[in-house]
Coordinates of C-alpha atoms in Angstrom, one line a residue:
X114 CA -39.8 -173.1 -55.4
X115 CA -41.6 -170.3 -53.6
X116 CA -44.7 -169.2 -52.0
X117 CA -46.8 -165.9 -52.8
X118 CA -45.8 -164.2 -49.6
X119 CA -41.9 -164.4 -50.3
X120 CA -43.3 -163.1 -54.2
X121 CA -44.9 -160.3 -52.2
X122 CA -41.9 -159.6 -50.0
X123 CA -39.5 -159.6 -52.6
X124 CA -39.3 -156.0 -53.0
X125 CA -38.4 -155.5 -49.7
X126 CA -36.0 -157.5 -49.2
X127 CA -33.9 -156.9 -52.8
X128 CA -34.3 -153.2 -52.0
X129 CA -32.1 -153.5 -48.5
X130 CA -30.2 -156.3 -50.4
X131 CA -29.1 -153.6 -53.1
X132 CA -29.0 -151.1 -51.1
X133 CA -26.3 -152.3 -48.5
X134 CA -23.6 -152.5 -51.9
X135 CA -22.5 -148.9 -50.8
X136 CA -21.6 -150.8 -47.2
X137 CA -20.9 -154.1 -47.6
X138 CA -19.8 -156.5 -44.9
X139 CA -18.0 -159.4 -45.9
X140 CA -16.2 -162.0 -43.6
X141 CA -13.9 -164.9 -44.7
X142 CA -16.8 -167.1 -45.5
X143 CA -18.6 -165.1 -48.1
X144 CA -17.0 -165.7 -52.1
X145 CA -14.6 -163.0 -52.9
X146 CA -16.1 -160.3 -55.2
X147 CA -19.7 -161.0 -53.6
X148 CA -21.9 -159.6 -50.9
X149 CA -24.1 -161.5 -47.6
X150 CA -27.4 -160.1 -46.9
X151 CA -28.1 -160.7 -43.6
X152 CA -30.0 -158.6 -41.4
X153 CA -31.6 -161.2 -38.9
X154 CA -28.0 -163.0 -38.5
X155 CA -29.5 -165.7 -38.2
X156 CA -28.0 -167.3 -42.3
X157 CA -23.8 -168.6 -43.3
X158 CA -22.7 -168.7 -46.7
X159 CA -20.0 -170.4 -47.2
X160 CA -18.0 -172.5 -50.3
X161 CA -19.6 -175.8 -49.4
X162 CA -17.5 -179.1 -50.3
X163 CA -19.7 -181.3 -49.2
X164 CA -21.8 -180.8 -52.1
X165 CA -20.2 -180.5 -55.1
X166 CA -21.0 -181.4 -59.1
X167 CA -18.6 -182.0 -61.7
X168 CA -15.9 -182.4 -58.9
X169 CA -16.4 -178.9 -57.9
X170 CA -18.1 -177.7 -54.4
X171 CA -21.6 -175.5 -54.5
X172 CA -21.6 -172.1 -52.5
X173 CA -24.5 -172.3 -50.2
X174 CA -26.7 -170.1 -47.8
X175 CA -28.5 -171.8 -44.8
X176 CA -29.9 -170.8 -41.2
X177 CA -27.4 -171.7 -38.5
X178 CA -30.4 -172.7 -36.5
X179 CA -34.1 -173.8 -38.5
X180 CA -36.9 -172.2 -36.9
X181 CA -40.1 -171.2 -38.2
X182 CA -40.5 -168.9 -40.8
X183 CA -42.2 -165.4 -39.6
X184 CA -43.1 -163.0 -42.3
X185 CA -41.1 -158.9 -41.9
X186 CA -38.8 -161.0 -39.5
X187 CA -36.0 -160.5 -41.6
X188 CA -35.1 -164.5 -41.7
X189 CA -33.2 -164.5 -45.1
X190 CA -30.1 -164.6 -46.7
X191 CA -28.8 -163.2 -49.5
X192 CA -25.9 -163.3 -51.9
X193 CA -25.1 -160.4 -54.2
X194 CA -22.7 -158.7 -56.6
X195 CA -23.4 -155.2 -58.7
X196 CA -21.8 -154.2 -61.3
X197 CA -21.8 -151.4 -63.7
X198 CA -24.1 -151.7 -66.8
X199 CA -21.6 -150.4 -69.2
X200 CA -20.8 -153.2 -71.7
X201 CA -24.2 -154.4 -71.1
X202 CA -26.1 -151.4 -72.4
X203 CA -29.2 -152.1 -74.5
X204 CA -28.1 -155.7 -75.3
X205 CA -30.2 -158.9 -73.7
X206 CA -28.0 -160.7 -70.4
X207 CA -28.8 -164.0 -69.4
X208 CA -27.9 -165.1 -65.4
X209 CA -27.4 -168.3 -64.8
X210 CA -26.1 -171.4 -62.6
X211 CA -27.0 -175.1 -61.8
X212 CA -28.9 -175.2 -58.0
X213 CA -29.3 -177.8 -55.6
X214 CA -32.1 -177.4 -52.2
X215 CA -32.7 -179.1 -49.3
X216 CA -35.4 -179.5 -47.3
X217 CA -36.9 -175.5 -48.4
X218 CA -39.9 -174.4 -46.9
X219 CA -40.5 -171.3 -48.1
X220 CA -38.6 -170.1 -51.2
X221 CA -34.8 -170.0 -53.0
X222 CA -34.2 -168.6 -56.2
X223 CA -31.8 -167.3 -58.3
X224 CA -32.5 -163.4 -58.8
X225 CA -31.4 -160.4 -61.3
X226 CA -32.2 -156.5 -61.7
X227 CA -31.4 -153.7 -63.3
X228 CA -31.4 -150.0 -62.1
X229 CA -30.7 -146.4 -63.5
X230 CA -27.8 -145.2 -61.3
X231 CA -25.3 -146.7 -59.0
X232 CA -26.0 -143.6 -56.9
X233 CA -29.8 -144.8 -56.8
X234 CA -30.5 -144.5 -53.2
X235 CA -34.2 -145.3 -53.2
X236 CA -33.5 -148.9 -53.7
X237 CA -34.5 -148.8 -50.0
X238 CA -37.6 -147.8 -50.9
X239 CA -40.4 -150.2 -49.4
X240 CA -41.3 -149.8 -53.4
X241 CA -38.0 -151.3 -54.2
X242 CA -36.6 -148.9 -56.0
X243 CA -38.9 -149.2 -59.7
X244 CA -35.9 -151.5 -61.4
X245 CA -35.9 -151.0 -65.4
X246 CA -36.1 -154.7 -64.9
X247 CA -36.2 -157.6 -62.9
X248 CA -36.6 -161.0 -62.7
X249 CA -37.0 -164.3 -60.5
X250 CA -36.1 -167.7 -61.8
X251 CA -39.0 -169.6 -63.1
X252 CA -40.7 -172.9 -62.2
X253 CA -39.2 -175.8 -59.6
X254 CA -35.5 -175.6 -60.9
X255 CA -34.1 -176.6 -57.8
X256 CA -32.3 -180.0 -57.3
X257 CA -33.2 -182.1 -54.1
X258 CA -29.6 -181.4 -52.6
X259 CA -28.2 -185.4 -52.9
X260 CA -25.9 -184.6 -56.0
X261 CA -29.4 -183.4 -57.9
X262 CA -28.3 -180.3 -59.7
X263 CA -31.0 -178.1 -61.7
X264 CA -29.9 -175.2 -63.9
X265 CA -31.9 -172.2 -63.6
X266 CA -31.9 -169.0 -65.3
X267 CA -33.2 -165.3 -65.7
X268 CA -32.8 -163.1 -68.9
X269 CA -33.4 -159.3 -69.1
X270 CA -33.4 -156.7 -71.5
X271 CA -30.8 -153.7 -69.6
X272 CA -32.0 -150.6 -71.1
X273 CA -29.8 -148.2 -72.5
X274 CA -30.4 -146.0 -70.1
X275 CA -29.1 -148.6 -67.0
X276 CA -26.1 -147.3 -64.7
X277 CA -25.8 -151.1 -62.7
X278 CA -26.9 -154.4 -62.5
X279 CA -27.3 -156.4 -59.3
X280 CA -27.8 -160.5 -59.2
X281 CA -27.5 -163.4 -56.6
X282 CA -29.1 -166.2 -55.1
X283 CA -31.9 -166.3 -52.2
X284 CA -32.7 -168.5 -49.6
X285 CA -36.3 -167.8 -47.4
X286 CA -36.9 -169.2 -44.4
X287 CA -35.5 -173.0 -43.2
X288 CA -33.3 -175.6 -45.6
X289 CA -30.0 -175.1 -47.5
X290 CA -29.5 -173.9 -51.4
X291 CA -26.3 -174.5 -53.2
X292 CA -25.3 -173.0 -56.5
X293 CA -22.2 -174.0 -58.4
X294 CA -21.1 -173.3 -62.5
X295 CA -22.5 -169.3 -62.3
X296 CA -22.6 -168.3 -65.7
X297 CA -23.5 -163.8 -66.5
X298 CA -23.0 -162.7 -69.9
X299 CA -25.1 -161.3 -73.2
X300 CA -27.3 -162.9 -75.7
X301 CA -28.6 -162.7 -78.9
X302 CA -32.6 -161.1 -79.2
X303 CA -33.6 -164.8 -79.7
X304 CA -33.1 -166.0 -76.4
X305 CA -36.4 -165.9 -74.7
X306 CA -37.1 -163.3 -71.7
X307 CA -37.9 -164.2 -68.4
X308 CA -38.7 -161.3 -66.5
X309 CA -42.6 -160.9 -65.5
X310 CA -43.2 -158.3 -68.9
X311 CA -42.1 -161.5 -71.1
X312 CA -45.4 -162.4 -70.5
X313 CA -48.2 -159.7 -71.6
X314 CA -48.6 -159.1 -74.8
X315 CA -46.9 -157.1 -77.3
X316 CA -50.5 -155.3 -78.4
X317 CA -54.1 -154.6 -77.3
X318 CA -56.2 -157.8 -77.1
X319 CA -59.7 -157.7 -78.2
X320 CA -60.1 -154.1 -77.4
X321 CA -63.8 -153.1 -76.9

C-alpha cells in the first residue's frame, strides 16, 4: 500500500538509503549481510518470532514510538543489501518475498534498483541518482499481519552496462511490516517486468 506523497519522496529517501552502503551501521538487531536506514532513529528492525509463516519468524521494521507521519521528517526505515551486478549483467532478476503489515498508514513496500557504478556517489542526489532501473512492488500485496502472508515482487532488466544492484524492504510512517522466504535470482525474458517502463508502449501510438 502507499500514498502519492511516499511515491514522490521515494527518490529521496532510496538515494540516502543507497548511498549510506559506503558507511553502513549495523547493530546486533539488523540481519547479517544487510543494512538499517535510519536517519530519524526513530525505526527497529529486528528477526521477529512473533510472527512467523511456515514455522519460520518474519524480519520486521517498525517505529519504537507511533506518531504522526510528517512529510521531509525523515520518519522511515529501511532495510538494504547491494551487491555487485556481475553475474547479473544483461539478464532479467526477479526480487521477491511473502509480506505481512499491520496497521500502515502511509506506505511499505518491497523495493529494487539498479545503478552504473558502486563508486556512484550521486545516489545522494535529491534526483536519486538516474538508476538504469527501478522498481516498487505493485498493488496491495501486503498481508494484514495475523499469520496473513502476501508474496510480492519486482522484476528488472540490469543492463549490461550496471556495476550494482541495491534491494530491501520499506516501511513509511506508523505500523509494522514483516518479510520472511526472500527470494533474488534471474529469469527467463518471459517473466513479466514490473518496473514503471513495463508499462508504455514499445512504439508510437497514433502518431499525428
Amino acid at each position: 500500500m502507499k500514498t502519492n506523497h511516499a511515491k514522490r519522496s521515494l527518490a529521496i529517501f532510496l538515494a540516502l538509503a543507497c548511498g549510506s552502503a559506503y558507511g553502513q551501521a549495523f547493530d546486533a538487531k539488523v540481519p547479517k549481510g544487510w543494512g538499517f536506514h535510519n536517519p530519524s532513529g526513530e525505526y527497529e528492525v529486528k528477526v521477529d518470532s512473533s510472527v512467523q509463516r511456515e514455522g519460520k519468524p518474519g524480519v520486521s521494521i517498525r517505529p519504537l514510538v507511533p506518531k504522526p507521519f510528517e512529510p521531509n521528517q525523515g520518519r522511515f526505515g529501511i532495510l538494504y543489501q547491494t551487491i555487485r551486478a556481475d553475474k547479473y549483467k544483461g539478464k532479467r532478476i526477479r526480487y521477491s518475498a511473502y509480506m505481512s503489515c499491520a496497521k500502515i498508514d502511509v506506505a511499505a513496500y518491497l523495493w529494487l534498483r539498479v545503478d552504473g557504478s558502486i563508486k556512484h556517489r550521486d545516489w545522494y542526489d535529491s534526483s536519486g541518482g538516474n538508476p538504469l532501473s527501478f522498481a516498487i512492488d505493485k498493488g496491495n500485496q501486503c498481508g494484514d499481519g495475523d499469520g496473513d502472508w502476501r508474496r510480492a515482487e519486482v522484476v528488472v532488466d540490469v543492463p549490461k552496462n550496471s556495476g550494482a544492484i541495491t534491494f530491501g524492504m520499506s516501511l513509511y510512517g506508523n505500523g509494522a511490516v514483516w518479510a520472511n522466504g526472500m527470494s533474488f535470482e534471474a529469469v527467463d525474458d518471459e517473466t513479466p517486468l514490473t518496473s514503471d517502463e513495463a508499462s508504455l508502449p514499445e512504439a508510437p501510438v497514433n502518431p499525428l
